[in-house]
mmCIF file of C-alpha atoms in Angstrom:
data_model
loop_
_atom_site.group_PDB
_atom_site.id
_atom_site.type_symbol
_atom_site.label_atom_id
_atom_site.label_comp_id
_atom_site.label_asym_id
_atom_site.label_seq_id
_atom_site.Cartn_x
_atom_site.Cartn_y
_atom_site.Cartn_z
ATOM 1 C CA MET A 1 8.486 8.613 28.519
ATOM 2 C CA GLY A 2 5.389 9.832 26.815
ATOM 3 C CA LYS A 3 1.819 8.482 26.908
ATOM 4 C CA ASN A 4 1.100 5.429 24.739
ATOM 5 C CA ILE A 5 -1.325 6.140 21.795
ATOM 6 C CA VAL A 6 -1.289 2.643 20.118
ATOM 7 C CA THR A 7 -1.073 -0.617 22.045
ATOM 8 C CA VAL A 8 -1.090 -3.799 19.994
ATOM 9 C CA LYS A 9 -1.034 -7.087 22.088
ATOM 10 C CA ASP A 10 -0.749 -10.619 21.015
ATOM 11 C CA LEU A 11 -2.508 -9.621 17.680
ATOM 12 C CA CYS A 12 -3.332 -12.690 15.451
ATOM 13 C CA ILE A 13 -5.291 -12.375 12.035
ATOM 14 C CA SER A 14 -5.940 -15.106 9.812
ATOM 15 C CA TYR A 15 -7.466 -15.732 6.412
ATOM 16 C CA LYS A 16 -9.616 -18.398 4.952
ATOM 17 C CA ILE A 17 -8.178 -19.612 1.679
ATOM 18 C CA MET A 18 -10.446 -21.433 -0.899
ATOM 19 C CA LYS A 19 -8.708 -23.913 -3.168
ATOM 20 C CA LYS A 20 -9.131 -23.444 -6.710
ATOM 21 C CA VAL A 21 -11.969 -25.407 -8.394
ATOM 22 C CA SER A 22 -12.793 -25.175 -12.133
ATOM 23 C CA ILE A 23 -16.103 -23.681 -13.187
ATOM 24 C CA ARG A 24 -16.921 -26.973 -15.064
ATOM 25 C CA ARG A 25 -16.544 -28.957 -11.854
ATOM 26 C CA MET A 26 -18.608 -26.341 -9.761
ATOM 27 C CA LEU A 27 -21.553 -26.386 -12.432
ATOM 28 C CA PHE A 28 -21.800 -30.083 -13.070
ATOM 29 C CA LYS A 29 -20.424 -31.815 -9.965
ATOM 30 C CA ALA A 30 -21.121 -31.869 -6.409
ATOM 31 C CA VAL A 31 -18.038 -30.026 -5.057
ATOM 32 C CA THR A 32 -17.076 -29.639 -1.450
ATOM 33 C CA GLN A 33 -14.475 -26.773 -1.426
ATOM 34 C CA LYS A 34 -11.943 -27.285 1.250
ATOM 35 C CA LYS A 35 -10.777 -24.196 3.228
ATOM 36 C CA GLU A 36 -7.354 -23.507 4.282
ATOM 37 C CA GLU A 37 -6.255 -21.075 7.037
ATOM 38 C CA PHE A 38 -3.327 -18.630 6.466
ATOM 39 C CA GLU A 39 -1.993 -16.832 9.550
ATOM 40 C CA ALA A 40 -1.041 -13.391 8.239
ATOM 41 C CA VAL A 41 -0.119 -11.908 11.638
ATOM 42 C CA LYS A 42 1.078 -14.104 14.550
ATOM 43 C CA ASN A 43 1.143 -12.718 18.141
ATOM 44 C CA VAL A 44 2.434 -9.307 17.374
ATOM 45 C CA SER A 45 2.878 -6.872 20.239
ATOM 46 C CA PHE A 46 4.171 -3.326 20.340
ATOM 47 C CA GLU A 47 3.399 0.160 21.672
ATOM 48 C CA ILE A 48 3.808 3.699 20.286
ATOM 49 C CA GLU A 49 4.130 6.885 22.206
ATOM 50 C CA GLU A 50 2.410 10.012 21.311
ATOM 51 C CA GLY A 51 4.191 12.090 18.551
ATOM 52 C CA LYS A 52 6.565 9.033 17.451
ATOM 53 C CA ILE A 53 6.788 7.688 13.963
ATOM 54 C CA LEU A 54 7.057 3.944 13.620
ATOM 55 C CA GLY A 55 8.159 2.404 10.231
ATOM 56 C CA ILE A 56 7.145 -1.181 9.293
ATOM 57 C CA VAL A 57 9.317 -3.119 7.008
ATOM 58 C CA GLY A 58 9.302 -6.621 5.733
ATOM 59 C CA LYS A 59 9.181 -8.832 2.477
ATOM 60 C CA ASN A 60 5.891 -9.030 0.580
ATOM 61 C CA GLY A 61 3.264 -11.110 2.353
ATOM 62 C CA SER A 62 4.791 -10.573 5.912
ATOM 63 C CA GLY A 63 1.541 -9.120 7.270
ATOM 64 C CA LYS A 64 2.269 -5.401 7.139
ATOM 65 C CA SER A 65 -0.724 -4.113 5.276
ATOM 66 C CA THR A 66 -3.037 -6.627 7.027
ATOM 67 C CA MET A 67 -1.780 -5.250 10.489
ATOM 68 C CA LEU A 68 -2.242 -1.668 9.367
ATOM 69 C CA ARG A 69 -5.891 -2.406 8.302
ATOM 70 C CA ALA A 70 -6.549 -3.907 11.548
ATOM 71 C CA ILE A 71 -5.372 -0.881 13.517
ATOM 72 C CA ALA A 72 -7.570 1.285 11.073
ATOM 73 C CA GLY A 73 -10.673 -0.948 12.001
ATOM 74 C CA ILE A 74 -11.056 -2.538 8.698
ATOM 75 C CA PHE A 75 -10.062 -6.029 9.766
ATOM 76 C CA SER A 76 -11.055 -7.576 13.136
ATOM 77 C CA PRO A 77 -8.320 -9.598 15.077
ATOM 78 C CA ASP A 78 -8.742 -13.255 15.623
ATOM 79 C CA LYS A 79 -6.944 -12.917 18.754
ATOM 80 C CA GLY A 80 -5.256 -10.267 20.638
ATOM 81 C CA THR A 81 -6.144 -6.467 21.230
ATOM 82 C CA ILE A 82 -5.570 -3.089 19.605
ATOM 83 C CA ASP A 83 -6.035 -0.137 21.912
ATOM 84 C CA LEU A 84 -5.969 3.339 20.219
ATOM 85 C CA HIS A 85 -6.818 5.011 23.633
ATOM 86 C CA ASN A 86 -9.727 6.860 22.252
ATOM 87 C CA ASN A 87 -7.582 8.625 19.532
ATOM 88 C CA SER A 88 -8.934 9.158 15.938
ATOM 89 C CA VAL A 89 -7.103 7.338 13.180
ATOM 90 C CA SER A 90 -6.975 7.650 9.284
ATOM 91 C CA LEU A 91 -5.517 5.052 6.733
ATOM 92 C CA LEU A 92 -3.887 6.194 3.702
ATOM 93 C CA SER A 93 -3.503 3.331 1.258
ATOM 94 C CA ILE A 94 -4.230 3.247 -2.588
ATOM 95 C CA GLY A 95 -7.320 1.308 -3.355
ATOM 96 C CA VAL A 96 -8.908 1.762 0.141
ATOM 97 C CA GLY A 97 -11.411 4.243 1.181
ATOM 98 C CA PHE A 98 -13.099 5.660 -1.751
ATOM 99 C CA ASN A 99 -16.357 5.079 -3.297
ATOM 100 C CA ARG A 100 -15.464 4.657 -6.823
ATOM 101 C CA LYS A 101 -18.777 5.691 -8.234
ATOM 102 C CA LEU A 102 -18.679 8.924 -6.567
ATOM 103 C CA THR A 103 -16.794 11.962 -7.560
ATOM 104 C CA GLY A 104 -13.514 13.065 -6.095
ATOM 105 C CA TYR A 105 -15.322 16.158 -4.427
ATOM 106 C CA GLU A 106 -17.967 13.857 -2.957
ATOM 107 C CA ASN A 107 -15.333 11.475 -1.731
ATOM 108 C CA ILE A 108 -13.737 14.370 0.180
ATOM 109 C CA TYR A 109 -16.965 14.625 2.245
ATOM 110 C CA LEU A 110 -17.671 11.056 2.395
ATOM 111 C CA SER A 111 -13.960 10.387 3.586
ATOM 112 C CA GLY A 112 -13.952 13.152 6.208
ATOM 113 C CA MET A 113 -17.211 12.200 7.841
ATOM 114 C CA LEU A 114 -15.985 8.540 8.114
ATOM 115 C CA LEU A 115 -12.940 9.937 9.913
ATOM 116 C CA GLY A 116 -15.378 11.848 12.290
ATOM 117 C CA PHE A 117 -15.210 15.240 10.950
ATOM 118 C CA SER A 118 -18.503 17.261 10.492
ATOM 119 C CA LYS A 119 -19.584 18.877 7.230
ATOM 120 C CA GLU A 120 -18.726 22.238 8.481
ATOM 121 C CA GLU A 121 -15.128 21.129 9.417
ATOM 122 C CA ILE A 122 -14.607 19.591 6.054
ATOM 123 C CA LYS A 123 -15.775 22.606 4.400
ATOM 124 C CA GLU A 124 -13.334 24.664 6.206
ATOM 125 C CA LYS A 125 -10.566 22.415 4.691
ATOM 126 C CA GLU A 126 -12.216 21.746 1.171
ATOM 127 C CA LYS A 127 -10.336 24.326 -0.724
ATOM 128 C CA GLU A 128 -6.918 23.428 0.760
ATOM 129 C CA ILE A 129 -7.588 19.597 -0.065
ATOM 130 C CA ILE A 130 -8.516 20.378 -3.616
ATOM 131 C CA GLU A 131 -5.393 22.639 -4.117
ATOM 132 C CA PHE A 132 -3.163 20.210 -2.691
ATOM 133 C CA ALA A 133 -4.469 17.311 -4.612
ATOM 134 C CA ASP A 134 -4.048 19.304 -7.952
ATOM 135 C CA ILE A 135 -5.912 17.131 -10.163
ATOM 136 C CA GLY A 136 -7.945 19.716 -11.987
ATOM 137 C CA ASN A 137 -11.340 19.097 -13.174
ATOM 138 C CA PHE A 138 -11.142 15.545 -12.190
ATOM 139 C CA ILE A 139 -12.054 16.393 -8.745
ATOM 140 C CA TYR A 140 -15.768 16.592 -10.098
ATOM 141 C CA ARG A 141 -15.586 13.291 -11.942
ATOM 142 C CA PRO A 142 -16.031 9.779 -10.669
ATOM 143 C CA VAL A 143 -13.015 8.380 -8.869
ATOM 144 C CA LYS A 144 -13.269 5.068 -11.098
ATOM 145 C CA THR A 145 -11.918 7.431 -13.999
ATOM 146 C CA TYR A 146 -8.768 8.278 -12.049
ATOM 147 C CA SER A 147 -5.269 6.965 -12.733
ATOM 148 C CA SER A 148 -3.510 5.626 -9.529
ATOM 149 C CA GLY A 149 -1.386 8.830 -9.513
ATOM 150 C CA MET A 150 -4.589 10.968 -9.231
ATOM 151 C CA TYR A 151 -6.225 8.593 -6.699
ATOM 152 C CA SER A 152 -2.962 8.877 -4.362
ATOM 153 C CA LYS A 153 -2.915 12.656 -4.752
ATOM 154 C CA LEU A 154 -6.438 12.962 -3.473
ATOM 155 C CA ALA A 155 -6.065 10.351 -0.915
ATOM 156 C CA PHE A 156 -2.971 11.917 0.495
ATOM 157 C CA ALA A 157 -4.589 15.428 0.409
ATOM 158 C CA ILE A 158 -7.563 14.126 2.347
ATOM 159 C CA THR A 159 -5.671 12.341 4.993
ATOM 160 C CA ALA A 160 -2.863 14.942 5.539
ATOM 161 C CA ILE A 161 -4.994 17.971 5.634
ATOM 162 C CA LEU A 162 -7.954 16.483 7.775
ATOM 163 C CA GLU A 163 -5.555 15.793 10.586
ATOM 164 C CA THR A 164 -6.408 12.790 12.928
ATOM 165 C CA ASP A 165 -4.324 11.891 16.056
ATOM 166 C CA ILE A 166 -2.948 8.802 14.242
ATOM 167 C CA MET A 167 -2.139 8.601 10.705
ATOM 168 C CA LEU A 168 -1.476 5.212 9.040
ATOM 169 C CA ILE A 169 0.504 5.296 5.624
ATOM 170 C CA ASP A 170 0.711 2.079 3.385
ATOM 171 C CA GLU A 171 3.304 2.523 0.579
ATOM 172 C CA ILE A 172 2.111 5.923 -0.461
ATOM 173 C CA PHE A 173 5.787 6.935 -1.410
ATOM 174 C CA SER A 174 5.798 4.677 -4.304
ATOM 175 C CA VAL A 175 3.097 6.204 -6.274
ATOM 176 C CA GLY A 176 2.416 9.462 -8.306
ATOM 177 C CA ASP A 177 4.611 11.604 -10.437
ATOM 178 C CA MET A 178 8.025 13.138 -9.109
ATOM 179 C CA GLN A 179 6.558 16.332 -8.188
ATOM 180 C CA PHE A 180 3.776 14.720 -6.265
ATOM 181 C CA LYS A 181 6.245 12.405 -4.512
ATOM 182 C CA GLU A 182 8.466 15.622 -3.482
ATOM 183 C CA LYS A 183 5.254 17.637 -2.293
ATOM 184 C CA SER A 184 3.931 14.621 -0.403
ATOM 185 C CA TYR A 185 7.318 14.043 1.348
ATOM 186 C CA LYS A 186 7.607 17.586 2.087
ATOM 187 C CA LYS A 187 4.106 17.748 3.798
ATOM 188 C CA MET A 188 4.835 14.282 5.651
ATOM 189 C CA LYS A 189 7.904 16.231 7.337
ATOM 190 C CA GLU A 190 5.626 18.973 8.311
ATOM 191 C CA LEU A 191 3.017 16.656 9.913
ATOM 192 C CA ILE A 192 5.957 14.777 11.702
ATOM 193 C CA LEU A 193 7.069 18.168 13.309
ATOM 194 C CA ASN A 194 3.711 18.086 15.210
ATOM 195 C CA GLU A 195 4.507 16.655 18.414
ATOM 196 C CA LYS A 196 1.011 15.448 18.841
ATOM 197 C CA ARG A 197 0.745 13.482 15.617
ATOM 198 C CA THR A 198 1.504 9.770 15.656
ATOM 199 C CA VAL A 199 2.369 8.010 12.512
ATOM 200 C CA ILE A 200 2.862 4.471 11.374
ATOM 201 C CA ILE A 201 4.507 4.002 8.112
ATOM 202 C CA VAL A 202 4.566 0.840 5.973
ATOM 203 C CA SER A 203 7.187 0.959 3.132
ATOM 204 C CA HIS A 204 9.861 -0.726 1.169
ATOM 205 C CA ASN A 205 11.796 2.695 1.036
ATOM 206 C CA VAL A 206 14.415 1.992 3.581
ATOM 207 C CA GLN A 207 16.136 5.410 3.110
ATOM 208 C CA LYS A 208 12.851 7.399 3.501
ATOM 209 C CA LEU A 209 12.172 5.349 6.635
ATOM 210 C CA GLY A 210 15.438 5.939 7.993
ATOM 211 C CA GLU A 211 15.047 9.671 7.703
ATOM 212 C CA LEU A 212 11.486 9.898 9.122
ATOM 213 C CA CYS A 213 11.208 7.167 11.760
ATOM 214 C CA ASN A 214 11.897 7.007 15.427
ATOM 215 C CA GLU A 215 11.540 3.203 15.458
ATOM 216 C CA ILE A 216 11.283 0.372 13.048
ATOM 217 C CA LEU A 217 9.264 -2.783 13.374
ATOM 218 C CA TRP A 218 10.583 -5.653 11.036
ATOM 219 C CA LEU A 219 7.700 -8.211 10.403
ATOM 220 C CA HIS A 220 8.730 -11.651 8.961
ATOM 221 C CA ASP A 221 6.154 -14.103 7.992
ATOM 222 C CA GLY A 222 3.696 -12.498 10.266
ATOM 223 C CA GLU A 223 5.968 -12.344 13.401
ATOM 224 C CA VAL A 224 7.968 -9.783 14.883
ATOM 225 C CA ARG A 225 11.533 -10.323 13.711
ATOM 226 C CA MET A 226 13.008 -7.150 15.299
ATOM 227 C CA ILE A 227 12.035 -3.711 16.679
ATOM 228 C CA GLY A 228 14.151 -0.821 17.787
ATOM 229 C CA ASN A 229 16.541 1.799 16.415
ATOM 230 C CA PRO A 230 16.085 2.515 12.749
ATOM 231 C CA LYS A 231 19.786 2.552 11.878
ATOM 232 C CA GLU A 232 20.083 -0.962 13.416
ATOM 233 C CA VAL A 233 16.793 -2.551 12.474
ATOM 234 C CA LEU A 234 17.238 -1.251 8.758
ATOM 235 C CA ALA A 235 20.730 -2.370 8.530
ATOM 236 C CA LYS A 236 19.965 -6.046 9.399
ATOM 237 C CA TYR A 237 16.755 -6.030 7.337
ATOM 238 C CA SER A 238 18.653 -4.758 4.192
ATOM 239 C CA LYS A 239 21.168 -7.277 4.593
ATOM 240 C CA PHE A 240 18.635 -10.165 5.031
ATOM 241 C CA MET A 241 16.857 -8.915 1.767
ATOM 242 C CA LYS A 242 20.080 -8.916 0.010
ATOM 243 C CA ASP A 243 21.230 -12.276 1.196
ATOM 244 C CA ASN A 244 17.676 -13.656 0.313
ATOM 245 C CA LYS A 245 17.174 -12.452 -3.303
#
């Protein structure tokens, strides 16, 4: 057995939900808003060894993205622990990580420094990132002007080329044009061949997960429904989704 890179134990994450109140009531009446708590992740535990690729599946609202953001350090657990064993981590997710007022070029450096890289290290990879993203002169324009496809290209290029020990990927395979999908998938395969790189992928693409992953975690309503061999877990998950359309 290899050494553990990610250890998640009894993880719980909840949201405070505010009940909807009309603007008129808020302006002209004394309103006490009631807060409801939603448990997004409930007592989830798992471990990942160095160099392994874990796929996470589950219906919408099952806690997949919430858990990924907790592992990335964006959300704090209400209970439980996440131990990355002093390894660096990056999250690739559309809508997360860029300052929309800055240009794509400026965001390369901002994102890189947030990942722990020095300006010199980012400079060495700058040309490769820009070429891989392949968004032309938009690299020098504010990110707020980008389409989702351009955003995803740049986000993937930064995360894939500035290599961290742990790479978290949230539904990136579902965006971008066909050429980009093929290029990013090819790059993912290259990264996975690196025995030191550990990857966690959240996706609804069962076929891609079956091809890439060593293990699958199935989350259902915030809880672990099943974890294990990709073929077995994905077969049961696919049947469940088909039976519950």
